[in-house]
Amino acid sequence: KTLKPSLCTVLIVLAIVRCCKCYSCCNAPDFGDAGTPEMVPCRQACRSFITYSSTQSCLMNKTCSNLIRDYTEASRIANERLAQSYVCTGDQRVCFVGVVCGGGTCAEPPNAIGISCEVALRRALCAYHFPRCASDQLIVTNEVCLDTCSAVQIFCNMTVDEVTRVAKCVPRNFGCTSGAGRTPTRVSP
């Protein structure tokens, strides 16, 4: 014996299907101007970098909480490392044996986080926490591009993987998320 669904059951199923199709998480995250106080640091860190769609737009409070946790820890580590590092006065790169300063000289320790390090950290952690998507079913990538991860090492003397829960840096600059904009390669003194 075949059971036939009632008209009411069919209408409920259709309503659920329509509702699910109209709600999408793959959107440009709304960092909002009047959001909760917890959203302010996240907005300041990522709004200028995340101009693409991410499914994290449906999990903004949790994503922002994780981002700020990682950014706070990354800033602490970068400050510790830079306090013991030689840093180029011309382009704010960490000086290593065999690495030539891009103008300027290698300033002796202690040094502190400069603009280039701060921008590199923000760009990398925002790319990490807001992976690019094409639709709710298609995440373009969960990985962070080489140039984005390398900038953290060059300007902050640390790696992104030291502060994130999952290693997502990949040795390529395609098929990955880098955050919008470019990390500075030279900052004028």
JSON list of N, CA and C in Angstrom, two decimals, residues 45 49 71 74 92 113-128 144 147-160 178-179 182-185:
[
{"chain": "A", "resi": 45, "resn": "ALA", "atom": "N", "xyz": [39.71, 45.44, 12.51]},
{"chain": "A", "resi": 45, "resn": "ALA", "atom": "CA", "xyz": [40.75, 44.56, 11.98]},
{"chain": "A", "resi": 45, "resn": "ALA", "atom": "C", "xyz": [40.48, 44.12, 10.55]},
{"chain": "A", "resi": 49, "resn": "PHE", "atom": "N", "xyz": [39.82, 44.45, 4.61]},
{"chain": "A", "resi": 49, "resn": "PHE", "atom": "CA", "xyz": [40.44, 43.30, 3.96]},
{"chain": "A", "resi": 49, "resn": "PHE", "atom": "C", "xyz": [39.42, 42.31, 3.41]},
{"chain": "A", "resi": 71, "resn": "TYR", "atom": "N", "xyz": [44.43, 37.38, 17.12]},
{"chain": "A", "resi": 71, "resn": "TYR", "atom": "CA", "xyz": [45.15, 38.63, 16.86]},
{"chain": "A", "resi": 71, "resn": "TYR", "atom": "C", "xyz": [45.86, 39.12, 18.13]},
{"chain": "A", "resi": 74, "resn": "ALA", "atom": "N", "xyz": [48.85, 36.87, 18.56]},
{"chain": "A", "resi": 74, "resn": "ALA", "atom": "CA", "xyz": [49.85, 37.17, 17.52]},
{"chain": "A", "resi": 74, "resn": "ALA", "atom": "C", "xyz": [50.58, 38.47, 17.82]},
{"chain": "A", "resi": 92, "resn": "GLN", "atom": "N", "xyz": [60.89, 48.04, 7.27]},
{"chain": "A", "resi": 92, "resn": "GLN", "atom": "CA", "xyz": [60.38, 47.36, 8.46]},
{"chain": "A", "resi": 92, "resn": "GLN", "atom": "C", "xyz": [60.47, 45.83, 8.39]},
{"chain": "A", "resi": 113, "resn": "ILE", "atom": "N", "xyz": [56.23, 46.40, 17.14]},
{"chain": "A", "resi": 113, "resn": "ILE", "atom": "CA", "xyz": [55.40, 46.19, 15.96]},
{"chain": "A", "resi": 113, "resn": "ILE", "atom": "C", "xyz": [55.30, 47.49, 15.18]},
{"chain": "A", "resi": 114, "resn": "GLY", "atom": "N", "xyz": [55.56, 47.40, 13.89]},
{"chain": "A", "resi": 114, "resn": "GLY", "atom": "CA", "xyz": [55.40, 48.54, 13.00]},
{"chain": "A", "resi": 114, "resn": "GLY", "atom": "C", "xyz": [54.12, 48.37, 12.18]},
{"chain": "A", "resi": 115, "resn": "ILE", "atom": "N", "xyz": [53.85, 49.33, 11.34]},
{"chain": "A", "resi": 115, "resn": "ILE", "atom": "CA", "xyz": [52.65, 49.29, 10.51]},
{"chain": "A", "resi": 115, "resn": "ILE", "atom": "C", "xyz": [52.65, 48.06, 9.61]},
{"chain": "A", "resi": 116, "resn": "SER", "atom": "N", "xyz": [53.80, 47.74, 9.02]},
{"chain": "A", "resi": 116, "resn": "SER", "atom": "CA", "xyz": [53.86, 46.58, 8.11]},
{"chain": "A", "resi": 116, "resn": "SER", "atom": "C", "xyz": [53.52, 45.28, 8.82]},
{"chain": "A", "resi": 117, "resn": "CYS", "atom": "N", "xyz": [53.99, 45.10, 10.04]},
{"chain": "A", "resi": 117, "resn": "CYS", "atom": "CA", "xyz": [53.67, 43.89, 10.80]},
{"chain": "A", "resi": 117, "resn": "CYS", "atom": "C", "xyz": [52.19, 43.87, 11.16]},
{"chain": "A", "resi": 118, "resn": "GLU", "atom": "N", "xyz": [51.67, 44.98, 11.62]},
{"chain": "A", "resi": 118, "resn": "GLU", "atom": "CA", "xyz": [50.25, 45.03, 11.99]},
{"chain": "A", "resi": 118, "resn": "GLU", "atom": "C", "xyz": [49.36, 44.71, 10.80]},
{"chain": "A", "resi": 119, "resn": "VAL", "atom": "N", "xyz": [49.65, 45.30, 9.65]},
{"chain": "A", "resi": 119, "resn": "VAL", "atom": "CA", "xyz": [48.85, 45.04, 8.44]},
{"chain": "A", "resi": 119, "resn": "VAL", "atom": "C", "xyz": [48.98, 43.57, 8.02]},
{"chain": "A", "resi": 120, "resn": "ALA", "atom": "N", "xyz": [50.19, 43.02, 8.08]},
{"chain": "A", "resi": 120, "resn": "ALA", "atom": "CA", "xyz": [50.40, 41.62, 7.71]},
{"chain": "A", "resi": 120, "resn": "ALA", "atom": "C", "xyz": [49.61, 40.69, 8.63]},
{"chain": "A", "resi": 121, "resn": "LEU", "atom": "N", "xyz": [49.62, 40.96, 9.93]},
{"chain": "A", "resi": 121, "resn": "LEU", "atom": "CA", "xyz": [48.85, 40.14, 10.88]},
{"chain": "A", "resi": 121, "resn": "LEU", "atom": "C", "xyz": [47.35, 40.24, 10.60]},
{"chain": "A", "resi": 122, "resn": "ARG", "atom": "N", "xyz": [46.87, 41.44, 10.43]},
{"chain": "A", "resi": 122, "resn": "ARG", "atom": "CA", "xyz": [45.43, 41.63, 10.17]},
{"chain": "A", "resi": 122, "resn": "ARG", "atom": "C", "xyz": [45.01, 40.92, 8.89]},
{"chain": "A", "resi": 123, "resn": "ARG", "atom": "N", "xyz": [45.77, 41.12, 7.83]},
{"chain": "A", "resi": 123, "resn": "ARG", "atom": "CA", "xyz": [45.43, 40.52, 6.54]},
{"chain": "A", "resi": 123, "resn": "ARG", "atom": "C", "xyz": [45.42, 38.99, 6.64]},
{"chain": "A", "resi": 124, "resn": "ALA", "atom": "N", "xyz": [46.45, 38.41, 7.25]},
{"chain": "A", "resi": 124, "resn": "ALA", "atom": "CA", "xyz": [46.54, 36.95, 7.35]},
{"chain": "A", "resi": 124, "resn": "ALA", "atom": "C", "xyz": [45.45, 36.36, 8.23]},
{"chain": "A", "resi": 125, "resn": "LEU", "atom": "N", "xyz": [45.23, 36.96, 9.39]},
{"chain": "A", "resi": 125, "resn": "LEU", "atom": "CA", "xyz": [44.23, 36.41, 10.31]},
{"chain": "A", "resi": 125, "resn": "LEU", "atom": "C", "xyz": [42.81, 36.61, 9.79]},
{"chain": "A", "resi": 126, "resn": "CYS", "atom": "N", "xyz": [42.56, 37.70, 9.10]},
{"chain": "A", "resi": 126, "resn": "CYS", "atom": "CA", "xyz": [41.24, 37.90, 8.50]},
{"chain": "A", "resi": 126, "resn": "CYS", "atom": "C", "xyz": [41.01, 36.89, 7.38]},
{"chain": "A", "resi": 127, "resn": "ALA", "atom": "N", "xyz": [42.04, 36.64, 6.55]},
{"chain": "A", "resi": 127, "resn": "ALA", "atom": "CA", "xyz": [41.93, 35.63, 5.49]},
{"chain": "A", "resi": 127, "resn": "ALA", "atom": "C", "xyz": [41.71, 34.25, 6.10]},
{"chain": "A", "resi": 128, "resn": "TYR", "atom": "N", "xyz": [42.40, 33.97, 7.20]},
{"chain": "A", "resi": 128, "resn": "TYR", "atom": "CA", "xyz": [42.27, 32.68, 7.89]},
{"chain": "A", "resi": 128, "resn": "TYR", "atom": "C", "xyz": [40.84, 32.49, 8.41]},
{"chain": "A", "resi": 144, "resn": "VAL", "atom": "N", "xyz": [45.24, 29.75, 3.31]},
{"chain": "A", "resi": 144, "resn": "VAL", "atom": "CA", "xyz": [45.74, 31.12, 3.22]},
{"chain": "A", "resi": 144, "resn": "VAL", "atom": "C", "xyz": [46.98, 31.12, 2.31]},
{"chain": "A", "resi": 147, "resn": "ASP", "atom": "N", "xyz": [51.93, 34.43, -0.09]},
{"chain": "A", "resi": 147, "resn": "ASP", "atom": "CA", "xyz": [52.37, 35.82, 0.09]},
{"chain": "A", "resi": 147, "resn": "ASP", "atom": "C", "xyz": [51.81, 36.43, 1.37]},
{"chain": "A", "resi": 148, "resn": "THR", "atom": "N", "xyz": [50.60, 36.04, 1.73]},
{"chain": "A", "resi": 148, "resn": "THR", "atom": "CA", "xyz": [49.98, 36.55, 2.95]},
{"chain": "A", "resi": 148, "resn": "THR", "atom": "C", "xyz": [50.69, 35.99, 4.19]},
{"chain": "A", "resi": 149, "resn": "CYS", "atom": "N", "xyz": [50.97, 34.70, 4.18]},
{"chain": "A", "resi": 149, "resn": "CYS", "atom": "CA", "xyz": [51.66, 34.07, 5.32]},
{"chain": "A", "resi": 149, "resn": "CYS", "atom": "C", "xyz": [53.11, 34.52, 5.40]},
{"chain": "A", "resi": 150, "resn": "SER", "atom": "N", "xyz": [53.77, 34.67, 4.26]},
{"chain": "A", "resi": 150, "resn": "SER", "atom": "CA", "xyz": [55.17, 35.09, 4.23]},
{"chain": "A", "resi": 150, "resn": "SER", "atom": "C", "xyz": [55.35, 36.50, 4.79]},
{"chain": "A", "resi": 151, "resn": "ALA", "atom": "N", "xyz": [54.39, 37.38, 4.52]},
{"chain": "A", "resi": 151, "resn": "ALA", "atom": "CA", "xyz": [54.48, 38.75, 5.03]},
{"chain": "A", "resi": 151, "resn": "ALA", "atom": "C", "xyz": [54.53, 38.77, 6.56]},
{"chain": "A", "resi": 152, "resn": "VAL", "atom": "N", "xyz": [53.80, 37.87, 7.20]},
{"chain": "A", "resi": 152, "resn": "VAL", "atom": "CA", "xyz": [53.83, 37.79, 8.67]},
{"chain": "A", "resi": 152, "resn": "VAL", "atom": "C", "xyz": [55.23, 37.40, 9.13]},
{"chain": "A", "resi": 153, "resn": "GLN", "atom": "N", "xyz": [55.84, 36.48, 8.45]},
{"chain": "A", "resi": 153, "resn": "GLN", "atom": "CA", "xyz": [57.18, 36.05, 8.82]},
{"chain": "A", "resi": 153, "resn": "GLN", "atom": "C", "xyz": [58.21, 37.17, 8.55]},
{"chain": "A", "resi": 154, "resn": "ILE", "atom": "N", "xyz": [58.07, 37.85, 7.42]},
{"chain": "A", "resi": 154, "resn": "ILE", "atom": "CA", "xyz": [59.02, 38.90, 7.03]},
{"chain": "A", "resi": 154, "resn": "ILE", "atom": "C", "xyz": [58.95, 40.11, 7.96]},
{"chain": "A", "resi": 155, "resn": "PHE", "atom": "N", "xyz": [57.74, 40.54, 8.30]},
{"chain": "A", "resi": 155, "resn": "PHE", "atom": "CA", "xyz": [57.57, 41.78, 9.07]},
{"chain": "A", "resi": 155, "resn": "PHE", "atom": "C", "xyz": [57.40, 41.57, 10.57]},
{"chain": "A", "resi": 156, "resn": "CYS", "atom": "N", "xyz": [57.02, 40.35, 11.00]},
{"chain": "A", "resi": 156, "resn": "CYS", "atom": "CA", "xyz": [56.72, 40.12, 12.42]},
{"chain": "A", "resi": 156, "resn": "CYS", "atom": "C", "xyz": [57.63, 39.08, 13.08]},
{"chain": "A", "resi": 157, "resn": "ASN", "atom": "N", "xyz": [58.45, 38.38, 12.30]},
{"chain": "A", "resi": 157, "resn": "ASN", "atom": "CA", "xyz": [59.37, 37.37, 12.83]},
{"chain": "A", "resi": 157, "resn": "ASN", "atom": "C", "xyz": [58.62, 36.25, 13.55]},
{"chain": "A", "resi": 158, "resn": "MET", "atom": "N", "xyz": [57.50, 35.81, 12.95]},
{"chain": "A", "resi": 158, "resn": "MET", "atom": "CA", "xyz": [56.70, 34.72, 13.48]},
{"chain": "A", "resi": 158, "resn": "MET", "atom": "C", "xyz": [55.90, 34.12, 12.34]},
{"chain": "A", "resi": 159, "resn": "THR", "atom": "N", "xyz": [55.19, 33.03, 12.59]},
{"chain": "A", "resi": 159, "resn": "THR", "atom": "CA", "xyz": [54.33, 32.44, 11.57]},
{"chain": "A", "resi": 159, "resn": "THR", "atom": "C", "xyz": [52.87, 32.51, 12.00]},
{"chain": "A", "resi": 160, "resn": "VAL", "atom": "N", "xyz": [51.98, 32.49, 11.03]},
{"chain": "A", "resi": 160, "resn": "VAL", "atom": "CA", "xyz": [50.54, 32.49, 11.31]},
{"chain": "A", "resi": 160, "resn": "VAL", "atom": "C", "xyz": [50.17, 31.23, 12.08]},
{"chain": "A", "resi": 178, "resn": "SER", "atom": "N", "xyz": [43.76, 35.37, 0.29]},
{"chain": "A", "resi": 178, "resn": "SER", "atom": "CA", "xyz": [44.86, 36.25, 0.72]},
{"chain": "A", "resi": 178, "resn": "SER", "atom": "C", "xyz": [44.35, 37.50, 1.42]},
{"chain": "A", "resi": 179, "resn": "GLY", "atom": "N", "xyz": [43.05, 37.68, 1.48]},
{"chain": "A", "resi": 179, "resn": "GLY", "atom": "CA", "xyz": [42.53, 38.94, 2.00]},
{"chain": "A", "resi": 179, "resn": "GLY", "atom": "C", "xyz": [42.65, 39.97, 0.89]},
{"chain": "A", "resi": 182, "resn": "ARG", "atom": "N", "xyz": [46.87, 44.63, -0.59]},
{"chain": "A", "resi": 182, "resn": "ARG", "atom": "CA", "xyz": [48.23, 44.09, -0.59]},
{"chain": "A", "resi": 182, "resn": "ARG", "atom": "C", "xyz": [48.91, 44.42, 0.72]},
{"chain": "A", "resi": 183, "resn": "THR", "atom": "N", "xyz": [49.76, 43.51, 1.16]},
{"chain": "A", "resi": 183, "resn": "THR", "atom": "CA", "xyz": [50.60, 43.79, 2.32]},
{"chain": "A", "resi": 183, "resn": "THR", "atom": "C", "xyz": [51.72, 44.67, 1.84]},
{"chain": "A", "resi": 184, "resn": "PRO", "atom": "N", "xyz": [52.03, 45.74, 2.56]},
{"chain": "A", "resi": 184, "resn": "PRO", "atom": "CA", "xyz": [53.10, 46.62, 2.09]},
{"chain": "A", "resi": 184, "resn": "PRO", "atom": "C", "xyz": [54.43, 45.90, 2.02]},
{"chain": "A", "resi": 185, "resn": "THR", "atom": "N", "xyz": [55.18, 46.20, 0.97]},
{"chain": "A", "resi": 185, "resn": "THR", "atom": "CA", "xyz": [56.52, 45.65, 0.87]},
{"chain": "A", "resi": 185, "resn": "THR", "atom": "C", "xyz": [57.54, 46.71, 1.21]}
]
